Coordinates of C-alpha atoms in Angstrom, one line a residue:
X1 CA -66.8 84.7 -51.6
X2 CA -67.7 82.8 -54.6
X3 CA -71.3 81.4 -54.3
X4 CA -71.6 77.7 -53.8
X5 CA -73.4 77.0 -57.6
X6 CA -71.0 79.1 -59.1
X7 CA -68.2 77.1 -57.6
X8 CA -69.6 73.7 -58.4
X9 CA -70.5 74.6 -61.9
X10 CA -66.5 76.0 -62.3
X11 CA -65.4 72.4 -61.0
X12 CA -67.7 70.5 -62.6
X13 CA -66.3 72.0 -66.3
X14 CA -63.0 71.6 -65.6
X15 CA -63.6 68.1 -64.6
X16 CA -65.6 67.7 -67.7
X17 CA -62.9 69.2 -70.2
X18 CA -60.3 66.7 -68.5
X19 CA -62.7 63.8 -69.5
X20 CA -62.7 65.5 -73.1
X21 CA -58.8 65.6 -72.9
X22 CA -58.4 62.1 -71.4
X23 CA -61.1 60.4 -74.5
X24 CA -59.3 62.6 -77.1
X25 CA -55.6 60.9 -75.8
X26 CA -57.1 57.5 -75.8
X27 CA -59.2 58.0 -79.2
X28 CA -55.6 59.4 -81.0
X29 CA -53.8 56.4 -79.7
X30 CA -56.6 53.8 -80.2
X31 CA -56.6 55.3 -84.0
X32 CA -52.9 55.4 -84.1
X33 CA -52.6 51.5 -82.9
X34 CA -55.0 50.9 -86.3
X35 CA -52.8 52.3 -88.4
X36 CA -49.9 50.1 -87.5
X37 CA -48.7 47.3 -89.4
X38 CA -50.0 43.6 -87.9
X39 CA -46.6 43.0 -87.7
X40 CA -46.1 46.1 -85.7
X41 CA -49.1 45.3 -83.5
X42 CA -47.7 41.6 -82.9
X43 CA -44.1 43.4 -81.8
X44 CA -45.7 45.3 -79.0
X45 CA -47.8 42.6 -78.0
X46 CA -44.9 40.7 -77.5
X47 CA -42.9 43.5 -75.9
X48 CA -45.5 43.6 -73.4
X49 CA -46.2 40.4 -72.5
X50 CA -42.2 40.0 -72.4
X51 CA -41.8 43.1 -70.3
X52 CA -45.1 41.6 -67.6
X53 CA -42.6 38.0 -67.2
X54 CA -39.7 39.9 -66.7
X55 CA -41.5 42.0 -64.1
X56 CA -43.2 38.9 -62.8
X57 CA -40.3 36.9 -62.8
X58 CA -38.6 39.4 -60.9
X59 CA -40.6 40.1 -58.0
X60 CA -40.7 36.6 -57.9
X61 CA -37.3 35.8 -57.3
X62 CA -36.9 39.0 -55.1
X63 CA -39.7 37.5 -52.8
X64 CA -38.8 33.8 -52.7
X65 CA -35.6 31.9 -51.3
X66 CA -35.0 29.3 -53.4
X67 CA -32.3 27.8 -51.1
X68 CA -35.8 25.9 -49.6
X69 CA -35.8 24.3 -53.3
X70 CA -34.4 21.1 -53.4
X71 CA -35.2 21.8 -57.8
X72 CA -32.8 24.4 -57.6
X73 CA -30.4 22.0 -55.0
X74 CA -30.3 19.3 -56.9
X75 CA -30.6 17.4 -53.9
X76 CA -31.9 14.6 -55.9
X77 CA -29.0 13.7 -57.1
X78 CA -27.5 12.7 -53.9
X79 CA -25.2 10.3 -53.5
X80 CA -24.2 12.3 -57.0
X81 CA -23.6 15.6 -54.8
X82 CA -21.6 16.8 -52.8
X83 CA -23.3 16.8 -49.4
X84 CA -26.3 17.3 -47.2
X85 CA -24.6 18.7 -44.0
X86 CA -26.1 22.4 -44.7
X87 CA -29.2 21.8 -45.8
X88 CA -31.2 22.0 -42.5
X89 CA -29.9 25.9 -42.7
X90 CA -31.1 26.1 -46.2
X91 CA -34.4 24.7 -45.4
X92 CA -34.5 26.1 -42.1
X93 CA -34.1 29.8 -43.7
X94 CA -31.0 31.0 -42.4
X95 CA -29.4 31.0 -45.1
X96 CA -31.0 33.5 -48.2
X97 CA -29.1 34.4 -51.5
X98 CA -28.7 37.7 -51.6
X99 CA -28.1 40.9 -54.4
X100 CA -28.0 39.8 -57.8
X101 CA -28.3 36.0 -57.1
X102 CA -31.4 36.0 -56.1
X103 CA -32.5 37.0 -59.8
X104 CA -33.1 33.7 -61.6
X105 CA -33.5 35.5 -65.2
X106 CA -29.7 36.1 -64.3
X107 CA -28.4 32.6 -63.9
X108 CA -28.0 32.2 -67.8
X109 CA -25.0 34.9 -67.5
X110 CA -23.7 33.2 -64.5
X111 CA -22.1 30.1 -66.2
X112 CA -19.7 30.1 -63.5
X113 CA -22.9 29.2 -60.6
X114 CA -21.2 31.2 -58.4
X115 CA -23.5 33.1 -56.0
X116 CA -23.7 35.4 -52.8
X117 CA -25.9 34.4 -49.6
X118 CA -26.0 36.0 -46.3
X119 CA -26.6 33.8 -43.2
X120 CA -30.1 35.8 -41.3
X121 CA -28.7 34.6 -37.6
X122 CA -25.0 35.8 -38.0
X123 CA -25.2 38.7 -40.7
X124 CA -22.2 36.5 -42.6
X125 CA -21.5 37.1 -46.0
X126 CA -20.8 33.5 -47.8
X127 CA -20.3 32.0 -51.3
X128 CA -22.7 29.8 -52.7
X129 CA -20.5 27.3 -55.6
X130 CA -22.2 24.7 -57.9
X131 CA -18.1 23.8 -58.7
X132 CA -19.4 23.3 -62.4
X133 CA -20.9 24.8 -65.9
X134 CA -24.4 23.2 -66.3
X135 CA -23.2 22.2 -69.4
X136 CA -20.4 20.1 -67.7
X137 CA -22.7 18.9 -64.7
X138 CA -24.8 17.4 -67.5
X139 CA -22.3 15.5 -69.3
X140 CA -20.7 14.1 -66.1
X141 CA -24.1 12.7 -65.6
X142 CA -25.0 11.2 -69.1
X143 CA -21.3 10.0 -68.6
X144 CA -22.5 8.1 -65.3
X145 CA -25.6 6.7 -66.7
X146 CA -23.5 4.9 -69.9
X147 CA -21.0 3.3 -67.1
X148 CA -24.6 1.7 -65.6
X149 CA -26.0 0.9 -69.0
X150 CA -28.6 2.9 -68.7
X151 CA -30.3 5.7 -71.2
X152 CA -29.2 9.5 -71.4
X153 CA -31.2 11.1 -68.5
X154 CA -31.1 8.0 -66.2
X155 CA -32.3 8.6 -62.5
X156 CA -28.2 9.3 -61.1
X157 CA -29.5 8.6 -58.0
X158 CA -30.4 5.0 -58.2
X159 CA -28.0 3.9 -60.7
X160 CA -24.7 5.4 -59.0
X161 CA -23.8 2.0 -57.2
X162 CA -24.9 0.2 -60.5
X163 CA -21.9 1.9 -62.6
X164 CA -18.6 -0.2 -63.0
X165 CA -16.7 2.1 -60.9
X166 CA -19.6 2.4 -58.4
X167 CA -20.0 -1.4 -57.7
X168 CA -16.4 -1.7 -57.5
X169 CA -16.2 1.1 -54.7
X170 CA -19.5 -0.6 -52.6
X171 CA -17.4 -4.3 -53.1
X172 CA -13.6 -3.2 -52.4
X173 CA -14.0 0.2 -51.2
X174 CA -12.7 3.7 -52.1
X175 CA -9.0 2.7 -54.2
X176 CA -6.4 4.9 -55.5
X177 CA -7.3 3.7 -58.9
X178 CA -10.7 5.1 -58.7
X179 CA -9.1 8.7 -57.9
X180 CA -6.3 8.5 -60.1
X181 CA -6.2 11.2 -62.8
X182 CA -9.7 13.0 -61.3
X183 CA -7.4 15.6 -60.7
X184 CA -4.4 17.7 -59.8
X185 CA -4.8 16.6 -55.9
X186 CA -5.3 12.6 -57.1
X187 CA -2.2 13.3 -59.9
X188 CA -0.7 10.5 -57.6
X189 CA -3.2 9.2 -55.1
X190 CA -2.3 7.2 -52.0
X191 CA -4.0 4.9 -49.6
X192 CA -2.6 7.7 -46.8
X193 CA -4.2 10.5 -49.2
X194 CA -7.3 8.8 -49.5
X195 CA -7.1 8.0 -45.6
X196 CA -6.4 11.7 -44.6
X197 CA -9.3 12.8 -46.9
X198 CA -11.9 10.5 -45.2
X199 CA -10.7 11.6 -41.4
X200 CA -11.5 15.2 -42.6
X201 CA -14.5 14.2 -44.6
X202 CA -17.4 16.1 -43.1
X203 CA -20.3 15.3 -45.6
X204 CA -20.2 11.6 -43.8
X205 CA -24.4 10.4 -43.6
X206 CA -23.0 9.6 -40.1
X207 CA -21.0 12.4 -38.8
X208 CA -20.3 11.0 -35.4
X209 CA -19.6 7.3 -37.1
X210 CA -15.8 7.0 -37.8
X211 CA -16.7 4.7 -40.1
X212 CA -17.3 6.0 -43.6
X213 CA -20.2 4.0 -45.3
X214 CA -20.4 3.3 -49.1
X215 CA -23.1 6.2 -49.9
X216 CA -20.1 8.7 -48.2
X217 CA -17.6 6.9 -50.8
X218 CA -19.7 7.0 -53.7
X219 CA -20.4 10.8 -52.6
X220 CA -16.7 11.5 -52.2
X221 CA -15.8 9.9 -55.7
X222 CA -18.7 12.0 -57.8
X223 CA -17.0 15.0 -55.9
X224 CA -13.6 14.4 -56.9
X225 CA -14.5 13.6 -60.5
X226 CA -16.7 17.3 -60.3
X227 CA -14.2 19.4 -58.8
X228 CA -12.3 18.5 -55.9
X229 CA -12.0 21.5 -54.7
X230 CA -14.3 21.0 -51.3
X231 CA -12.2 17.6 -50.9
X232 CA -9.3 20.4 -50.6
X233 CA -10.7 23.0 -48.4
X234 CA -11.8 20.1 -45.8
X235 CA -8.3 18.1 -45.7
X236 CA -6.6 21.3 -46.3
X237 CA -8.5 23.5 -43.7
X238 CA -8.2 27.7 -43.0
X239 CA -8.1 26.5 -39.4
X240 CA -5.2 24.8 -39.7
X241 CA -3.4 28.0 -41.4
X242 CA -4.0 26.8 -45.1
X243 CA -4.7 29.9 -46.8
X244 CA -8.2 28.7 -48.3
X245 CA -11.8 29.7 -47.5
X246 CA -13.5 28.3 -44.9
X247 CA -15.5 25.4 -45.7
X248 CA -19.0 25.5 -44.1
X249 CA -20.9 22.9 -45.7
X250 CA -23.0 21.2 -48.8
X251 CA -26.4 20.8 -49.8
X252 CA -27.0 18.7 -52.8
X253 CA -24.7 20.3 -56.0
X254 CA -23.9 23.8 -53.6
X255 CA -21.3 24.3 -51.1
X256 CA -20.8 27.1 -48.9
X257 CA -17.8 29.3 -47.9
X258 CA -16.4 32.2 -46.4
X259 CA -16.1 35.4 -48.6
X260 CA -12.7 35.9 -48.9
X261 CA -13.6 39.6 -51.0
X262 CA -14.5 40.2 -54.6
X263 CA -14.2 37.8 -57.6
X264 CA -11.7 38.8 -59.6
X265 CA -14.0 38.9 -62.9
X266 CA -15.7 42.0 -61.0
X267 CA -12.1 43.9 -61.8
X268 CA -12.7 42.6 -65.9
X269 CA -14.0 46.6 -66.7
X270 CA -12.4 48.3 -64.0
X271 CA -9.5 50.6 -65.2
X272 CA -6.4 49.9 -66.2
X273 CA -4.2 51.4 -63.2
X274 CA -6.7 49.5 -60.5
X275 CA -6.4 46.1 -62.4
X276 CA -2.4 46.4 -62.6
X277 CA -2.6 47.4 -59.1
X278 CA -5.1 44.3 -58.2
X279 CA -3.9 42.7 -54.5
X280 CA -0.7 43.7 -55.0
X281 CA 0.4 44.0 -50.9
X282 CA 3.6 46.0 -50.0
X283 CA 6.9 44.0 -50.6
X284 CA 5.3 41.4 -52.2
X285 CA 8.0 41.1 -54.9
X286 CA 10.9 41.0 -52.0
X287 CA 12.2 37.8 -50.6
X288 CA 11.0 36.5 -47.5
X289 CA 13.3 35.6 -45.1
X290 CA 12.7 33.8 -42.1
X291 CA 13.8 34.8 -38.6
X292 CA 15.8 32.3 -36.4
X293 CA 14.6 30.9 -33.5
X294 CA 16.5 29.3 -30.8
X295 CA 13.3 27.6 -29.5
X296 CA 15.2 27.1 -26.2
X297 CA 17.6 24.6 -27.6
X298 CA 14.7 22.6 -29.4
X299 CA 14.4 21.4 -32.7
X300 CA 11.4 23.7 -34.0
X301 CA 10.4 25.7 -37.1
X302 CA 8.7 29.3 -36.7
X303 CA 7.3 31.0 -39.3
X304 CA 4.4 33.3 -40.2
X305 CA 1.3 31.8 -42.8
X306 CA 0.5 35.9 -43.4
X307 CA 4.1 36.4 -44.4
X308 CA 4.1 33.3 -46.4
X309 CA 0.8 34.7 -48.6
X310 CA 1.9 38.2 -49.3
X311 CA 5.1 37.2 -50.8
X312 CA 5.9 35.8 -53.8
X313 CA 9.5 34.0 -52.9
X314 CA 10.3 32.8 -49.6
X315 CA 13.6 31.0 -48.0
X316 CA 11.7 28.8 -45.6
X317 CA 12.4 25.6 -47.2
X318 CA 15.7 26.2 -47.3
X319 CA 16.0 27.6 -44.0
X320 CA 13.5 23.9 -42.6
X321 CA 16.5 22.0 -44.4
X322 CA 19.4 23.3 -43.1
X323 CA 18.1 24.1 -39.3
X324 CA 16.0 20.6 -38.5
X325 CA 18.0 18.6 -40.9
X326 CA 21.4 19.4 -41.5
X327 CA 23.0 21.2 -39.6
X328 CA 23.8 21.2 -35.5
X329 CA 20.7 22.6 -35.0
X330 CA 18.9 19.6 -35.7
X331 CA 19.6 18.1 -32.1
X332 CA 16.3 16.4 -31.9
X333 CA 17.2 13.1 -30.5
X334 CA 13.8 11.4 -31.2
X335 CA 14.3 11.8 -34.7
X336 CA 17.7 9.6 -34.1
X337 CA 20.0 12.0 -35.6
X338 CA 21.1 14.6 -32.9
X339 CA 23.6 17.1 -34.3
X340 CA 22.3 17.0 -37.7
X341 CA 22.9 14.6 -40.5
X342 CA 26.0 16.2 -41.4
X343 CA 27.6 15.6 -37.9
X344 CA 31.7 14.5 -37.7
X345 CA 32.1 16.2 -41.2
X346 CA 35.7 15.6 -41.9
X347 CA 38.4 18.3 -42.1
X348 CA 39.1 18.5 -45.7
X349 CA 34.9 19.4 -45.7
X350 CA 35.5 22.3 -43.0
X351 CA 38.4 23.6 -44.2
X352 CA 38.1 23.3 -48.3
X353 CA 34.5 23.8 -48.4
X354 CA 33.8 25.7 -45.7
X355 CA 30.7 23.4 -45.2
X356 CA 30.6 23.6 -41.5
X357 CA 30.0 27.9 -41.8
X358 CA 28.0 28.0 -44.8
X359 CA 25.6 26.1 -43.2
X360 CA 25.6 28.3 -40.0
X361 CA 24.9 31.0 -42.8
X362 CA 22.1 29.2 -44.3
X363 CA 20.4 28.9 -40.5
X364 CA 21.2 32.2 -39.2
X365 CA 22.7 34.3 -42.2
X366 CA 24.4 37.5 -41.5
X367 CA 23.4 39.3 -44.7
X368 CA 20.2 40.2 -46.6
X369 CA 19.7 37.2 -48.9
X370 CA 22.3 35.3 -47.6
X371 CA 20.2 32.3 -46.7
X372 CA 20.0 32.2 -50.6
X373 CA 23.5 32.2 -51.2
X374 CA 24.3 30.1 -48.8
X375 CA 22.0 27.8 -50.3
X376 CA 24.3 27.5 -53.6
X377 CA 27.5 27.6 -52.3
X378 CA 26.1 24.1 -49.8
X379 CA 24.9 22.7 -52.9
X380 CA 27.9 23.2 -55.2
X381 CA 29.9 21.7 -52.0
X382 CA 28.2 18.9 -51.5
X383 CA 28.1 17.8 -55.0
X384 CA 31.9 18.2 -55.3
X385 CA 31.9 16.3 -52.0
X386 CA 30.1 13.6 -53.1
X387 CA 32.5 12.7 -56.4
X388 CA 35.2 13.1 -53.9
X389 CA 34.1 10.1 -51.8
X390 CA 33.2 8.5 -54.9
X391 CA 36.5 8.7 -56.5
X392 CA 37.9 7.2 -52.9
X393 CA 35.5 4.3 -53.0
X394 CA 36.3 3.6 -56.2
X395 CA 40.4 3.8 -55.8
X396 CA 40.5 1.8 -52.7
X397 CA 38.0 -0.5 -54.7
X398 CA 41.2 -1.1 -57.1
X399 CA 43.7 -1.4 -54.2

């Protein structure tokens, strides 16, 4: 056994040689950093003090929801928003952003503002849209500060009703003209469009008050002149079989809705084979026909939305025509034309055109596409049908 002093007196010179090691490593670095260049020195200064934000900044936004920010909301700009029906689960928590998008640093790649969240409660994957560039957020603003007369940067909030277009909306209500050109969905807007939107409308101040009050309007029109596309997915609902995302709600310039899978940008450097491949679903470059039904002897029309969505062509509108219009099978006496519109057809259209089986075939065809060519041969008899009358009209006009 090694005696006690010869043991500390072992330790205590190998401790003291890694002192020595440790001052001669810091004394050949401390002379090395004097022999840089200042401009050198200022580099790595700034490389560190770069480097501490980055790693600040990170655990920042990796510890922090910003979803409780009403900054990073923009709920400030409401009635210039799209909404406020989400934000107690924002504020309340529930909802957190999640992966990459809760990295702030990140946001100037992510020009779309498109990011993930996960709702705590239900472990649901949703998707976070500001429905705009910043870049094009900010001009729609400085645009709606010049219609109020007032300087770039205006408070958007208080001067919305004060804009030509605003004060019109708050003294005559919500018009077609106001919509018109927006967008695709207002190409051609309606009084019945603009009606359907509101009874769907669920960003309302009032949610339980049919009535929609000026502050909704204002909200709907600063939406529609962003990007209607929330205006769509609420009159246009998944529920309803509309193959859209589920709308869940708004919170300032954010709305929220159902992952539907993965951007199609994450594909950009994915290989060739896999992006030519992209959600291409089996027989999705065959027609779709649709089934008959005999719906018991009612006038109906069955088909299937998933069928519809995987295919690229599909015979249903031709097959609504001929089977609730058309033909016998439209027998639907509240629509006042049992029988079809094409009842009593005369002989010369039975027998010359063979109108009376071609649209039997375009119903209930016998043969793969033959809705489809069904569909020609009933147009190219009708038009030949209809110069026939009109040569008759026109002869017994001379007699």
């Amino acid at each position: 056994m090694i005696p006690d002093h010869v043991r500390n007196r072992r330790s205590g010179s190998s401790q003291n040689r890694q002192m020595r090691n440790v001052r001669v490593v810091v004394s050949d670095a401390a002379a090395t950093i004097r022999r840089l260049s200042w401009r050198t020195k200022c580099f790595l200064l700034a490389t560190l003090c770069l480097s501490m934000y980055i790693y600040g900044s990170l655990i920042v936004s990796l510890t922090r929801n910003h979803l409780v920010d009403d900054a990073f909301l923009q709920t400030d700009k409401c009635p210039a928003c799209y909404g406020h029906s989400l934000c107690w689960a924002f504020k309340d928590n529930q909802i957190k952003l999640k992966g990459w998008s809760q990295v702030r640093l990140l946001d100037f790649v992510n020009i779309k503002n498109v990011h993930f969240a996960e709702h705590s409660e239900h472990g649901q994957t949703m998707v976070l849209k500001k429905l705009a560039h910043d870049k094009e957020l900010d001009e729609i603003d400085e645009k709606l500060c010049q219609d109020a007369l007032r300087p770039v940067g205006c408070d958007i909030a208080r001067v919305l009703m004060r804009t030509n277009t605003g004060d019109e909306i708050r003294r005559l209500g919500l018009l077609p003209k106001h919509l018109k050109g927006t967008a695709s969905m207002f190409s051609c807007p309606t009084y019945n469009l603009i009606d359907k939107v509101m009874e769907s409308y669920k960003e309302k101040l009032k949610p339980d008050n049919p009535e929609v009050m000026t502050r909704d309007k204002l909200q709907l029109y600063v939406t529609a002149i962003t990007n209607p596309e929330p205006l769509m997915l609420q009159t246009f609902p998944s529920s309803d079989g509309w193959p859209f995302p589920e709308y869940y709600g708004a919170c300032g310039r954010f709305i929220a809705v159902s992952y539907e899978g993965e951007p199609l940008y994450n594909y950009y450097n994915a290989p060739w084979p896999k992006r030519v491949n992209l959600m291409k679903k089996p027989l999705w470059n065959q027609l779709h026909e649709n089934r008959f039904d005999e719906c018991d002897g009612k006038n109906c029309l069955t088909f299937s939305t998933e069928d519809l969505c995987s295919r690229m062509e599909s015979d249903l509108n031709y097959y609504a025509v001929c089977r609730n219009l058309l033909s016998k099978y439209a027998n639907d006496a509240d629509l006042g034309m049992p029988s079809g519109l094409l009842h009593d057809m005369p002989n010369f259209a039975v027998d010359d055109w063979d109108l009376e089986h071609l649209l039997n075939e375009c119903v209930h065809p016998t043969a793969t596409e033959g809705r489809l060519k069904a569909k020609e041969r009933i147009i190219h008899a009708l038009e030949n049908l209809r110069n026939v009358e009109d040569s008759r009209d026109a002869a017994h006009r001379i007699s």
